[in-house]
XYZ file of C-alpha atoms in Angstrom:
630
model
C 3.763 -33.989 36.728
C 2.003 -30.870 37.494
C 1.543 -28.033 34.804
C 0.945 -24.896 36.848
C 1.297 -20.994 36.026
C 2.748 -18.415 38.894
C 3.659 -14.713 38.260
C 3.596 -15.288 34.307
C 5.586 -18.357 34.376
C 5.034 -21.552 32.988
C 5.893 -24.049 36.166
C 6.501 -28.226 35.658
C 6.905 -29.913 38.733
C 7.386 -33.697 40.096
C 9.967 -34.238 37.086
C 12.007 -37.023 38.410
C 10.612 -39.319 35.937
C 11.503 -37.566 32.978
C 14.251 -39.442 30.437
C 17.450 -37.373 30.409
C 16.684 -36.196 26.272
C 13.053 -35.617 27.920
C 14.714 -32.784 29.557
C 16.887 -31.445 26.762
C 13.920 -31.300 24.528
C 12.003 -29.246 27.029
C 15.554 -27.003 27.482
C 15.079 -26.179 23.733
C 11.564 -24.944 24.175
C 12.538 -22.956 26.636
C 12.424 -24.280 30.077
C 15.544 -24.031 32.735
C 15.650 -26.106 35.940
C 15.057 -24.444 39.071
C 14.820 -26.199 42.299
C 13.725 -29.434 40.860
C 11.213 -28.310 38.881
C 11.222 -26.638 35.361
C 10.305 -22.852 34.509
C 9.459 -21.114 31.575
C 8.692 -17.375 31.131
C 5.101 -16.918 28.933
C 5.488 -15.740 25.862
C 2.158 -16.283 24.285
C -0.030 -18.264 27.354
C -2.100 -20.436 25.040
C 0.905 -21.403 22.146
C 3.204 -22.158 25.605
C 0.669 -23.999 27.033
C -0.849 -26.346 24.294
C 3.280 -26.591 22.788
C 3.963 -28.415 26.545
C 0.962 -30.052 26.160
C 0.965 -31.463 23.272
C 4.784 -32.966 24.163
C 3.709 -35.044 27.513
C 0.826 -36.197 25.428
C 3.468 -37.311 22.607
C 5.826 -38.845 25.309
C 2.594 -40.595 27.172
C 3.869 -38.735 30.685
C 1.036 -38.476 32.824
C 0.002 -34.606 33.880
C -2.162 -32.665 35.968
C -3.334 -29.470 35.224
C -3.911 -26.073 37.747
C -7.085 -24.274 37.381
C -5.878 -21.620 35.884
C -4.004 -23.711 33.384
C -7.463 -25.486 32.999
C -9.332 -21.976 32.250
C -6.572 -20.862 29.856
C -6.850 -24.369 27.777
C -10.631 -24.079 27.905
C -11.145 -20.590 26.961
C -8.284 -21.572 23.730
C -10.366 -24.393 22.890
C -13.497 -22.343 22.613
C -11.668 -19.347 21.048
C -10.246 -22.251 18.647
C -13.823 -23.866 17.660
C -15.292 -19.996 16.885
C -12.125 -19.433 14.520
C -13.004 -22.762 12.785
C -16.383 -22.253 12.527
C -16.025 -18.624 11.046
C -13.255 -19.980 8.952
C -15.279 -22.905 7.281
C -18.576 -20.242 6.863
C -15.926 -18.118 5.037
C -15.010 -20.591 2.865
C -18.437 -21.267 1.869
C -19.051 -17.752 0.951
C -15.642 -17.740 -0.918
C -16.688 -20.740 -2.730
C -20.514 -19.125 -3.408
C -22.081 -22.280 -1.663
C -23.668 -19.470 1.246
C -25.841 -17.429 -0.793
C -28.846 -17.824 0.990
C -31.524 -16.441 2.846
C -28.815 -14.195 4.900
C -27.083 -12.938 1.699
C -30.524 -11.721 0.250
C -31.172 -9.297 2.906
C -27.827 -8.362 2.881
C -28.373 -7.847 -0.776
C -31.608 -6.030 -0.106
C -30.222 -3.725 2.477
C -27.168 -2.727 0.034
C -29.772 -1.634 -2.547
C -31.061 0.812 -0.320
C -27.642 2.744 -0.204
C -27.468 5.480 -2.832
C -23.905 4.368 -4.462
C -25.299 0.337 -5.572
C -22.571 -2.308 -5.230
C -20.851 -4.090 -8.543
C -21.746 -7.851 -8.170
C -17.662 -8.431 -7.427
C -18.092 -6.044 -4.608
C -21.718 -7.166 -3.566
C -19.971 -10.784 -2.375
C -16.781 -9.158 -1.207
C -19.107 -6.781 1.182
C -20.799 -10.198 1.906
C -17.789 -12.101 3.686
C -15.967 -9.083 5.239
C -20.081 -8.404 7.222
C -19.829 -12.457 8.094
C -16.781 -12.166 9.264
C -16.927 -8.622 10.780
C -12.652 -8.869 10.934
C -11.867 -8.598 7.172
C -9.305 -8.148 4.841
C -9.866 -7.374 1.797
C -7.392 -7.633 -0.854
C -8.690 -6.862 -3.820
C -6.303 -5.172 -6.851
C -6.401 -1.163 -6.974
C -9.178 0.371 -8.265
C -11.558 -2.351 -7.333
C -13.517 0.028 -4.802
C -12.458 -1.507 -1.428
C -13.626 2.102 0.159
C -17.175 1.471 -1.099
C -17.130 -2.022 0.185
C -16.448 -1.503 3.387
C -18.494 1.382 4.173
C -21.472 -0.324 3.346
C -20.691 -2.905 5.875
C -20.271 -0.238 7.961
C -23.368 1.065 8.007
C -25.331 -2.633 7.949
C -23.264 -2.854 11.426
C -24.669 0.944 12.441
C -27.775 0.297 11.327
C -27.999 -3.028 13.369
C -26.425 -0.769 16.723
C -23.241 -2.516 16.655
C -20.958 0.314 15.932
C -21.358 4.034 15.614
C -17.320 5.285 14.841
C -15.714 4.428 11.675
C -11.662 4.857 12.232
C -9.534 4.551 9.556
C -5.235 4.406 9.559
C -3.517 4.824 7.123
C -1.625 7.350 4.823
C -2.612 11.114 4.528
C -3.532 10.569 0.890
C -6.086 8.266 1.843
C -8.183 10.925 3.621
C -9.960 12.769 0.857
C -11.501 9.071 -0.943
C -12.503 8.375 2.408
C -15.015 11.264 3.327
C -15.914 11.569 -0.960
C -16.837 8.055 -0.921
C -18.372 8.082 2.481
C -20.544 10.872 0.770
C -21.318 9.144 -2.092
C -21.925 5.412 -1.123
C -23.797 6.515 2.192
C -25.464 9.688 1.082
C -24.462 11.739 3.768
C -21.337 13.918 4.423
C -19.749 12.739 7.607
C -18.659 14.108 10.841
C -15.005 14.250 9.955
C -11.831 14.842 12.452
C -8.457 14.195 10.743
C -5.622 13.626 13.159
C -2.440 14.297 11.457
C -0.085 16.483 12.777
C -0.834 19.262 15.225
C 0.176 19.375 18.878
C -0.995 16.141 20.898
C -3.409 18.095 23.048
C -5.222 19.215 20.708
C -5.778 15.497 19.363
C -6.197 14.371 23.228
C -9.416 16.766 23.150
C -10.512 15.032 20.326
C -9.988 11.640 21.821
C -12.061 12.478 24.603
C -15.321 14.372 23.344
C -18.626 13.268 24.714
C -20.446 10.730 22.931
C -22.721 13.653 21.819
C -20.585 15.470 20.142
C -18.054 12.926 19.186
C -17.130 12.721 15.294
C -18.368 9.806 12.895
C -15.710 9.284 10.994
C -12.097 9.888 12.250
C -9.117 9.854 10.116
C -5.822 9.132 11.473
C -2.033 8.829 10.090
C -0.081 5.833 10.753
C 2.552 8.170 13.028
C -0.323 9.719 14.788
C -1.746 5.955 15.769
C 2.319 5.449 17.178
C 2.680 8.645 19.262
C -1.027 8.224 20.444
C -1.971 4.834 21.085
C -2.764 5.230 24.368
C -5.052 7.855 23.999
C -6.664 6.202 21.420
C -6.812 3.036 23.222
C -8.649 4.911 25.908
C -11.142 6.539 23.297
C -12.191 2.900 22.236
C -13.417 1.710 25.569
C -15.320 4.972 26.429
C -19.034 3.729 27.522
C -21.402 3.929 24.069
C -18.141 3.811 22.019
C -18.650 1.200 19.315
C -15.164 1.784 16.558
C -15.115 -0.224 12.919
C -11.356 0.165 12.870
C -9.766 0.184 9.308
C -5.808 -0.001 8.390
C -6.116 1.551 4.808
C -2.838 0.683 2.449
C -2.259 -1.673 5.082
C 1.513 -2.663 3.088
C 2.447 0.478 4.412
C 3.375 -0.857 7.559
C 5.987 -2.447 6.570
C 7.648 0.726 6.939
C 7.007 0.687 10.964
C 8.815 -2.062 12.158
C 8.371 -3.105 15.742
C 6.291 -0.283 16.305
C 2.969 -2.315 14.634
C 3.260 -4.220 17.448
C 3.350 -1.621 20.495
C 1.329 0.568 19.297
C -1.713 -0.520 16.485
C -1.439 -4.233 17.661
C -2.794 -2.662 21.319
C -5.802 -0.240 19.587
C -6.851 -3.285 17.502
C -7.307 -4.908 21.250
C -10.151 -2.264 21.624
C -11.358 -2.070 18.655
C -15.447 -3.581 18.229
C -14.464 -4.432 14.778
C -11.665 -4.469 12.671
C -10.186 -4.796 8.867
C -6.941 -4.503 6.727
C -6.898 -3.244 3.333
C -4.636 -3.418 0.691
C -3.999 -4.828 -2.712
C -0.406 -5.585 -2.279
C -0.664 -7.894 0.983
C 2.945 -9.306 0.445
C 5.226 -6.698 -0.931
C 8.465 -8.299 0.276
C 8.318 -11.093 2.031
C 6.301 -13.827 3.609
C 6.174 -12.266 6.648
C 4.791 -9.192 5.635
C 1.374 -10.904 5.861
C 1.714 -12.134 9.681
C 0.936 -8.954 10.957
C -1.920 -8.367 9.248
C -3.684 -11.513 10.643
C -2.243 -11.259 14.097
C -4.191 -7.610 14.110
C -7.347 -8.933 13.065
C -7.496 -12.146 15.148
C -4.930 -11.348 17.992
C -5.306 -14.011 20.870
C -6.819 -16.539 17.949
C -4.206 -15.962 15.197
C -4.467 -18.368 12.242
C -0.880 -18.638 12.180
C 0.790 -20.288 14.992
C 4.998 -19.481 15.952
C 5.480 -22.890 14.562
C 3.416 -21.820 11.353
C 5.386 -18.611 11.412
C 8.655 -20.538 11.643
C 8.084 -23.093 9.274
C 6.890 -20.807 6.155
C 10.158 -18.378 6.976
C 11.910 -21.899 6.263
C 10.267 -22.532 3.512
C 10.815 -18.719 1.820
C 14.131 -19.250 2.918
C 14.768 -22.565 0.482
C 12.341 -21.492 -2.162
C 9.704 -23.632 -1.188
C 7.173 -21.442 -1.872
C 4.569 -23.697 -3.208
C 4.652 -25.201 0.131
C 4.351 -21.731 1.528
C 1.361 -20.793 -0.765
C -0.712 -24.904 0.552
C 0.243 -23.737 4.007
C -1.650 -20.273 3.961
C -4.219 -21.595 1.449
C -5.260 -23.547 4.127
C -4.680 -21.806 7.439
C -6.036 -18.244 6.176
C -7.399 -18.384 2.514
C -11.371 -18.300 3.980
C -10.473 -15.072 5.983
C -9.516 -12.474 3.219
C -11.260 -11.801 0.014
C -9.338 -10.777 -2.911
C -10.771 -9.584 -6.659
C -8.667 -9.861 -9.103
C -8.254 -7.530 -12.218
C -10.490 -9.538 -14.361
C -13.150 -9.993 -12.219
C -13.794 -6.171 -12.908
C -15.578 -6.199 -16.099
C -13.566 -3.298 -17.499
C -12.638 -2.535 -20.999
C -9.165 -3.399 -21.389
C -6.820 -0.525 -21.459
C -5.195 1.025 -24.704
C -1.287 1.325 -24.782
C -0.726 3.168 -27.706
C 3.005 2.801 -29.442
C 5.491 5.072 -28.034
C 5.244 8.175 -30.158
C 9.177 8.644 -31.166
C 10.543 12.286 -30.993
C 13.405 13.716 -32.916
C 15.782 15.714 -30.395
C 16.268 19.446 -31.335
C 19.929 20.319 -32.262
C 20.760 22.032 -28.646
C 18.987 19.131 -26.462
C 20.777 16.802 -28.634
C 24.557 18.146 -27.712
C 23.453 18.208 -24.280
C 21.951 14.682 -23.988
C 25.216 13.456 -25.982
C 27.606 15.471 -23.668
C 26.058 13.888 -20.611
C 26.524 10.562 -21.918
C 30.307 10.681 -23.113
C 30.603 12.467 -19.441
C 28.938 9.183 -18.059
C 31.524 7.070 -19.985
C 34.414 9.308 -18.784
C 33.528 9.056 -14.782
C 32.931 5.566 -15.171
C 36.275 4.600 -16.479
C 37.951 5.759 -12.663
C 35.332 4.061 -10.478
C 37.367 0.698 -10.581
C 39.338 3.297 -7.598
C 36.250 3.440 -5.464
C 34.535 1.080 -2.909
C 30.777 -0.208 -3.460
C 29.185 2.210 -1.359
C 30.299 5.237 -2.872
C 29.735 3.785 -6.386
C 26.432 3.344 -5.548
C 25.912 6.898 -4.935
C 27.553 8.255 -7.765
C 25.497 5.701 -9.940
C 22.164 6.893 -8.615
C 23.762 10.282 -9.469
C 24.223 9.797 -13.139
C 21.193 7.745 -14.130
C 19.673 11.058 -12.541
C 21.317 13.459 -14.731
C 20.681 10.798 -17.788
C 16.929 10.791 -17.120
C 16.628 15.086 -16.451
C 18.271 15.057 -19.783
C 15.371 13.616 -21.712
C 13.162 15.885 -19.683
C 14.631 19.162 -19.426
C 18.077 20.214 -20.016
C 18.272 23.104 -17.584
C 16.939 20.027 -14.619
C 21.147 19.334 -14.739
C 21.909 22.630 -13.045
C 19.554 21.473 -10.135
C 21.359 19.476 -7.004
C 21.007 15.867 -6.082
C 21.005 14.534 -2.821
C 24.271 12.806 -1.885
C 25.665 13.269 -5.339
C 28.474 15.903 -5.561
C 30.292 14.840 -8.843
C 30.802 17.778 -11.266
C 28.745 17.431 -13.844
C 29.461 19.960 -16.426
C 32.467 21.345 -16.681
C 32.237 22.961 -20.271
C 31.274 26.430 -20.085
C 29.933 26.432 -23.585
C 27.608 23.537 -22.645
C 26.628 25.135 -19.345
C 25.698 28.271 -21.324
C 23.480 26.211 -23.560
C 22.242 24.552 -20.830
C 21.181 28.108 -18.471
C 19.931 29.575 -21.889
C 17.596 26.551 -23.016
C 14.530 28.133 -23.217
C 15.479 31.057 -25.397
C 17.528 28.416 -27.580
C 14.817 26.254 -28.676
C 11.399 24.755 -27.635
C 12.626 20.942 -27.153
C 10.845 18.423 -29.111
C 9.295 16.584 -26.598
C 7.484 19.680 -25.831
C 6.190 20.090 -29.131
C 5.085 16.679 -29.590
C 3.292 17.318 -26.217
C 1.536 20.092 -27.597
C 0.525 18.975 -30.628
C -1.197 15.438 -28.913
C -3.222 17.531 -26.633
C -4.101 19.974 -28.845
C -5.534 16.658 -30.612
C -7.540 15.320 -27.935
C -8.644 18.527 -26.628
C -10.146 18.917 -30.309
C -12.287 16.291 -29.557
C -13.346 17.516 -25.717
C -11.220 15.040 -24.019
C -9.058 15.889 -20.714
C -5.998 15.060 -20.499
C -3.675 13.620 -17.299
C 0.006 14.505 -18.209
C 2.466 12.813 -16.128
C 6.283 13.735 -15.470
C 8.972 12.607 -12.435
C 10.374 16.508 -12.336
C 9.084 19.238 -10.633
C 11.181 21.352 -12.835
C 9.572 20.030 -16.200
C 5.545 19.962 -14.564
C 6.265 23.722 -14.197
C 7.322 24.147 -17.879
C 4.412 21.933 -19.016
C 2.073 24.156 -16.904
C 3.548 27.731 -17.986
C 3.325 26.458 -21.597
C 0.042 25.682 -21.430
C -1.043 28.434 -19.571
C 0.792 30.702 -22.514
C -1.217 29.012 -25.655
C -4.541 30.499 -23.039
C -5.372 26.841 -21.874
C -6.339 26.364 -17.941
C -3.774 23.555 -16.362
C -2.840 22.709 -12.986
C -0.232 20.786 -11.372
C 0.181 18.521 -8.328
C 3.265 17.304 -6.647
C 4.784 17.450 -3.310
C 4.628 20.544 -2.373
C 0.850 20.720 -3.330
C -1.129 20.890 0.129
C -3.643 17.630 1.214
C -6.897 19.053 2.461
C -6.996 19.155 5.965
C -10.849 19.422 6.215
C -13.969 19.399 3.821
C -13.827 23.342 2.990
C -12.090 25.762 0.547
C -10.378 28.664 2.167
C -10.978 31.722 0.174
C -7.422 32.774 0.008
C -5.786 29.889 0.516
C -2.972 27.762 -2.011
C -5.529 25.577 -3.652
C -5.392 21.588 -2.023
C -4.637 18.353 -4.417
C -8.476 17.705 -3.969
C -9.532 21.082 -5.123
C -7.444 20.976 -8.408
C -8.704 16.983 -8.450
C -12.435 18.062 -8.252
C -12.019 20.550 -10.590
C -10.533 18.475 -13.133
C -13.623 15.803 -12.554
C -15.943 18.482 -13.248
C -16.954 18.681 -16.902
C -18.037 22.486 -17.109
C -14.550 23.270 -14.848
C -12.700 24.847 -17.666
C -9.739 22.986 -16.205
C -9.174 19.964 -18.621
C -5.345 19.713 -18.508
C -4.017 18.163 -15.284
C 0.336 17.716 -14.833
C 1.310 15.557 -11.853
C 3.990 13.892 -10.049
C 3.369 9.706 -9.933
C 5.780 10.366 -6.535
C 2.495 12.320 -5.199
C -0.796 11.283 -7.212
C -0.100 8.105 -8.297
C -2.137 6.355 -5.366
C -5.519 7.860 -3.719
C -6.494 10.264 -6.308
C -9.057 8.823 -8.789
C -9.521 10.469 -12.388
C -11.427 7.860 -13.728
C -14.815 9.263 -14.405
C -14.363 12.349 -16.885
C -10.658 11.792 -17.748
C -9.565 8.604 -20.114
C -6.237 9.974 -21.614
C -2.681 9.804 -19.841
C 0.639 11.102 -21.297
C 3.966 10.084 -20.182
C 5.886 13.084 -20.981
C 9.008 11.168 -19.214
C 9.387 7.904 -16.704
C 11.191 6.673 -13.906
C 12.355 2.846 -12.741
C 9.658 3.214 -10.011
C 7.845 0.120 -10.937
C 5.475 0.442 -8.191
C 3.795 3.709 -9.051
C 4.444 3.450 -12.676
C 1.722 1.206 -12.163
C -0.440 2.444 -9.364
C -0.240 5.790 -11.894
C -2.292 3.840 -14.437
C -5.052 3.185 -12.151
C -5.401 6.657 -11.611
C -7.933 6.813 -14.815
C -8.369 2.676 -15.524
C -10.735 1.514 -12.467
C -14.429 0.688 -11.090
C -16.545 3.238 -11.795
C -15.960 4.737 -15.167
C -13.714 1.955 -17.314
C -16.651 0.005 -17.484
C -17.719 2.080 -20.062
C -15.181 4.421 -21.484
C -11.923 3.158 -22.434
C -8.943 3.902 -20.987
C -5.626 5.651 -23.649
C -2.171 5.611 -22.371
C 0.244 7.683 -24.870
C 4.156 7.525 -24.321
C 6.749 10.438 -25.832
C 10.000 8.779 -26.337
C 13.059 10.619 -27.376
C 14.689 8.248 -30.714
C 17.594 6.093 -29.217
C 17.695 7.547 -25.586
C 17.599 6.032 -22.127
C 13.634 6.115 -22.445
C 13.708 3.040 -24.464
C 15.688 1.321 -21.858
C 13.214 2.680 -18.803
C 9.650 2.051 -20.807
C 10.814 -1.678 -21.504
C 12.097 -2.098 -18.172
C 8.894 -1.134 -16.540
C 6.503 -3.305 -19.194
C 9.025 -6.277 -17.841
C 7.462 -4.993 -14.321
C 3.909 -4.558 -15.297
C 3.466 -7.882 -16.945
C 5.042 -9.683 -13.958
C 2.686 -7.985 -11.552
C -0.298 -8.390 -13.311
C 0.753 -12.428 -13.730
C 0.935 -12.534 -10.121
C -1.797 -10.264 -8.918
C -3.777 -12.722 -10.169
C -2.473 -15.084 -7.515
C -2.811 -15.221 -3.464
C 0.210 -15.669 -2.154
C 2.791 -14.919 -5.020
C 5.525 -12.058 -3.483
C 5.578 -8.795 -4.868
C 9.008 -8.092 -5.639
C 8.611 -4.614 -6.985
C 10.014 -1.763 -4.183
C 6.701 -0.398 -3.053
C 8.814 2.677 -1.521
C 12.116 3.167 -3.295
C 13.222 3.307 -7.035
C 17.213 4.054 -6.215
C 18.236 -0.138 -7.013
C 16.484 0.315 -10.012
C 18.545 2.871 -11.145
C 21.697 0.963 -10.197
C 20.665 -2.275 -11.888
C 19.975 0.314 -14.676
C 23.391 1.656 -14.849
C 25.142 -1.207 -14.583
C 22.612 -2.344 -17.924
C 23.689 0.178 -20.053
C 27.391 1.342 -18.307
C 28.720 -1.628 -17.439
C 30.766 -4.151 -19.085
C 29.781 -5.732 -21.972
C-alpha cells in the first residue's frame, strides 16, 4: 500500500489486500473508496497522517510512503521532540530542579528593572522566558502584567522582539501602559485600537518601523474585524510582536470566531502568551483553545485527546480528565495560587444589621406580598415567560433594599405592573423628602468612622440609581466622592482633556493619590470590579447592597486585597444588611460561592462553575429559594 497526498487529500492505494472490517475501520476515520483506492480530505495533515499510520502499523500491513508524506512525518517528528524537550525543561522549572546558572542571570537582569519581582513572580517570569509561549494562570491580583513585561523586555533587550501586543478587554488597557510605566520605567509608545473607522486602524497597522508604536492595545472585536490587517502587520520586515491574550476566559464569548480570526495572528506572532486566572470557566473545553493558540501545528492535545476528555466530562470522570492534562500540558502553564502570595489574610467583618425606616419598611413589605400575589397565577404560564417575570421580581426585591424610588425605573423584558397602589406609589416618588433610609445612615455614620482615622473608603452598590444618591449625599455633608459605572468613559489615551467628562482612570488615580482630597470612591462591581486596582492607599470596602453575580462579587474584592499593598496593610470588608430581608439570602448565597472558588482555585484543572458573564440563573434559582414551594 502506498500512502500518498494530492490536492489536500489523503490517498491509499494498492488496497486489495485489506480484510473487509480493515476497510470499515478506515470508513470510520474517514476514508471513502474511489476508483480502487481510498481518499480522505486533510483535516489536520500531521493528526491524519500519523492516525493512518499508526493503524497499518497496528494491523502489520506493509506501506510505502510519498515524499511529501515523508517530509510531513519528519518535520512532525522534529516539531514533536522540541515540544517534549520544552515540555520536560518546563517541568523542571515547575518542580524548582532548573534553578541554575540560567535562572541567576535571569534573576540578575530582573533586578535591574525599576518595579523588582515577588519571589512567586520571579519563577513564574522564569518559565513563561524558557518557554517564550506561556500561560500564565495565576489567581487575580497576583501581578501577571508585571510578569510578563519583564520577559518582555529580557526578549527586547536580547533583539528578539521589539512590539508588545496585547488582546483583550477595554478595561485591560489602562494596567497595561501604568504597569508598563512602572515595572519598565518608561512610558510607552501607546496606540489603542478600539473602535474608530477601520482605516484609520489600517494606517496604524502599516506605519514604518520608525515610527511604529511599542506597545499596541487591541479589543477582542477589533482582532475579529481586523485580522488580516493585523496578520499583515506581523510579518512586516524588522517586525518582531510578543503577542498577549489578556483575560484570555473571555473568549469564550467568541465562538468560532477564535479560530478564524486570533488562531491566524497567533500564526505570525514571534511570541505568544494567554493570561487568565480562570482558565476553565465552563467546561473542559474551554482550555483547548488556549493551547492550540500557543502551540498551533504542535498542540499538546491531540483530536483523540480532545475527544476522550469531552467523554470523560461527559460521565463525570473528571479525575481522569484532571491525570490526562496533568500530564499532556501541566509543564506548559504556570499557575500561583492565593497562598503563595504572602498576603495578610483579609478581614470580613459581621454584617452590620440595619433597622428599616417606617416608609422603606411598607414599601419593602408591599413588594413582597405583591411577589406572593403574582406568583400564585404563574402555574398559567409556560417556562420561558416565567423565567422572565422571575428575573423581574428578584429585581424589584433587590432595588427595594437599595432604594425605594429604583421600583419606578424599567426593566428589560419585564412588563408586569408593579405597583398598583397609588398611596404606595406616592410614597415611593416622594422618598427622599419622607425619610433618609437607614441604610443610608448607617453608611454615613461607618465612613464618617474611618474617615476619622484618614482611611479611604471603596463603597460598592449594583444601582446606578443608589451610586448617585450615595455620591450627592456625600457631596452635601462637603466630602469629595466620585463614582464609576457604565456610563463612566475608559481612557482612550495617556492624557487628560481639559474639558472633558473625567475617565475611570482619572477618578482611579485620584483616589490612589494620598494628598487628592478625593477619599470616597462609589462604583458599580458590573464596571470596576476587574482591571482597576485600589490596593495601595485604599484598605476599606462597603457593600452598601449585593447581587447573585458570584463572579464579580469576587473579582470586586480583589480590587483592594492583592500584590502590591496587602502584603502589608490589611484588607476590611464591611457589609450593611437590612434585618430579615432578601440580603441575608444574597450575602450567604455568595459566601457558598466564594468558599467553593477559593477551594478550587487552589487546584489545576477543577471547573469553574460560577457564570463569569451573567447573574440572571442566579436570580431564578433565587426565586424559586425563597418563592417557591415549600
Amino acid at each position: 500500500m502506498k500512502i500518498d497526498i494530492i490536492n489536500n487529500e489523503i490517498v491509499l492505494s494498492g488496497m486489495l489486500d485489506l480484510k473487509k472490517y480493515q476497510i470499515s475501520q478506515l470508513n470510520f476515520f474517514g476514508y471513502v473508496e474511489s476508483e480502487s483506492k481510498l481518499i480522505k480530505t486533510i483535516a489536520i495533515k500531521e493528526q491524519d497522517l500519523i492516525q493512518i499510520i499508526n493503524f497499518l502499523n497496528d494491523e502489520n500491513i506493509e506501506y510505502l510512503l510519498s515524499q511529501d508524506v515523508n517530509n510531513i512525518i519528519k518535520y512532525s517528528l522534529q516539531k514533536k521532540h522540541e515540544l517534549e524537550t520544552i515540555f520536560n525543561y518546563a517541568k523542571n522549572i515547575k518542580e524548582g530542579k532548573i534553578l541554575g546558572n540560567d535562572f541567576e542571570e535571569f534573576k540578575n537582569f530582573t533586578n535591574t528593572l525599576p518595579r523588582k519581582l515577588k519571589s512567586h513572580q520571579l519563577k513564574s517570569a522564569y518559565h513563561f522566558y524558557t518557554l517564550k509561549n506561556g500561560a500564565n494562570f495565576s489567581v487575580p491580583g497576583s501581578g501577571k502584567t508585571s510578569t510578563v513585561l519583564s520577559v518582555y523586555e529580557k526578549l527586547r533587550q536580547e533583539a528578539k522582539c521589539n512590539i508588545l501586543f496585547i488582546i483583550g478587554p477595554p478595561s485591560c488597557f489602562q494596567p497595561w501602559q501604568h504597569e508598563f510605566q512602572e515595572t519598565l520605567g518608561r512610558k510607552a509608545n501607546t496606540i489603542i485600537l478600539s473602535g474608530g473607522t477601520k482605516s484609520f486602524r489600517k494606517s496604524e497597522y502599516y506605519r514604518s518601523q520608525e515610527n511604529a508604536h511599542e506597545l499596541y492595545l487591541c479589543t477582542f472585536h477589533t482582532a475579529l474585524n481586523d485580522y488580516k490587517e493585523i496578520t499583515k502587520f506581523f510579518t512586516q520586515i524588522n517586525t518582531n510582536v510578543f503577542l498577549i491574550i489578556d483575560e484570555a476566559h473571555y473568549i469564550k464569548q467568541l465562538g468560532g470566531s477564535w479560530a478564524t480570526s486570533i488562531m491566524e495572528i497567533g500564526k505570525k506572532a514571534t511570541f505568544k502568551g494567554v493570561l487568565t486566572g480562570t482558565p476553565i470557566p465552563k467546561s473542559y473545553k474551554d482550555i483547548f483553545n488556549l493551547f492550540d493558540f500557543l502551540w498551533q501545528e504542535n498542540t499538546p492535545l491531540s483530536n483523540d485527546d480532545k475527544i476522550q476528555i469531552n467523554t470523560w466530562e461527559k460521565n463525570k470522570k473528571n479525575e481522569n480528565v484532571k491525570e490526562l492534562l496533568d500530564s499532556h500540558i501541566g509543564p506548559l502553564f504556570y499557575r500561583v495560587r492565593k497562598k503563595d502570595l504572602g498576603l495578610i489574610p483579609a478581614v470580613f467583618h459581621e454584617p452590620i444589621i440595619v433597622q428599616m425606616k417606617d416608609v422603606e419598611k411598607t414599601i419593602y413589605e408591599a413588594v413582597k406580598a405583591k411577589i406572593f400575589e403574582l406568583d400564585q397565577s404563574d402555574y398559567f404560564r409556560n417556562e420561558n415567560i416565567l423565567q422572565n417575570l422571575w428575573r423581574g421580581r428578584m429585581m424589584r426585591l433587590r432595588q427595594a433594599v437599595s432604594y425605594p424610588k429604583l421600583l419606578l425605573s424599567a426593566i428589560d423584558d419585564y412588563t408586569e405592573k408593579f405597583i398598583d397602589n397609588s398611596e404606595l406609589e406616592k410614597q415611593i416618588k416622594n422618598y427622599d423628602n419622607l425619610e433618609i433610609s437607614g441604610k443610608l445612615e448607617a453608611l454615613n455614620e461607618l465612613v464618617m468612622t474611618l474617615r476619622k482615622r484618614g482611611e479611604k473608603v471603596l463603597i460598592w452598590s449594583n444601582f446606578i440609581g443608589t451610586l448617585q444618591l450615595i455620591k450627592n449625599h456625600f457631596n452635601s455633608v462637603g466630602y469629595r466622592a466620585e463614582l464609576i459605572y457604565g456610563k463612566t468613559p475608559v481612557r482612550k489615551d495617556d492624557s487628560t482633556l481639559i474639558g472633558e467628562e473625567k475617565t475611570r482612570e482619572d477618578i482611579r488615580d485620584e483616589f490612589l493619590d494620598l494628598n487628592s482630597g478625593l477619599d470616597i470612591l462609589i462604583a458599580n462591581p458590573a464596571a470596576c470590579a476587574e482591571s482597576i486596582s485600589l490596593h495601595k492607599t485604599c484598605f476599606h470596602a462597603i457593600y452598601y447592597d449585593l447581587s447573585y453575580n458570584g463572579a464579580q462579587y469576587l473579582q470586586s474584592l480583589d480590587r483592594i486585597h492583592r500584590v502590591g499593598g496587602s502584603e502589608l496593610y490589611e484588607a476590611n470588608y464591611y457589609f450593611l444588611q437590612y434585618e430579615n430581608s432578601i440580603d441575608q439570602d444574597i450575602k450567604n448565597n455568595l459566601e457558598a460561592k466564594a468558599q467553593k472558588m477559593y477551594d478550587i482555585i487552589e487546584t489545576d484543572y477543577e471547573i469553574y462553575n460560577l457564570d463569569l458573564y451573567d447573574e440572571t440563573d442566579d436570580d431564578i434559582s433565587a426565586y424559586k429559594r425563597i418563592f417557591g414551594p415549600k
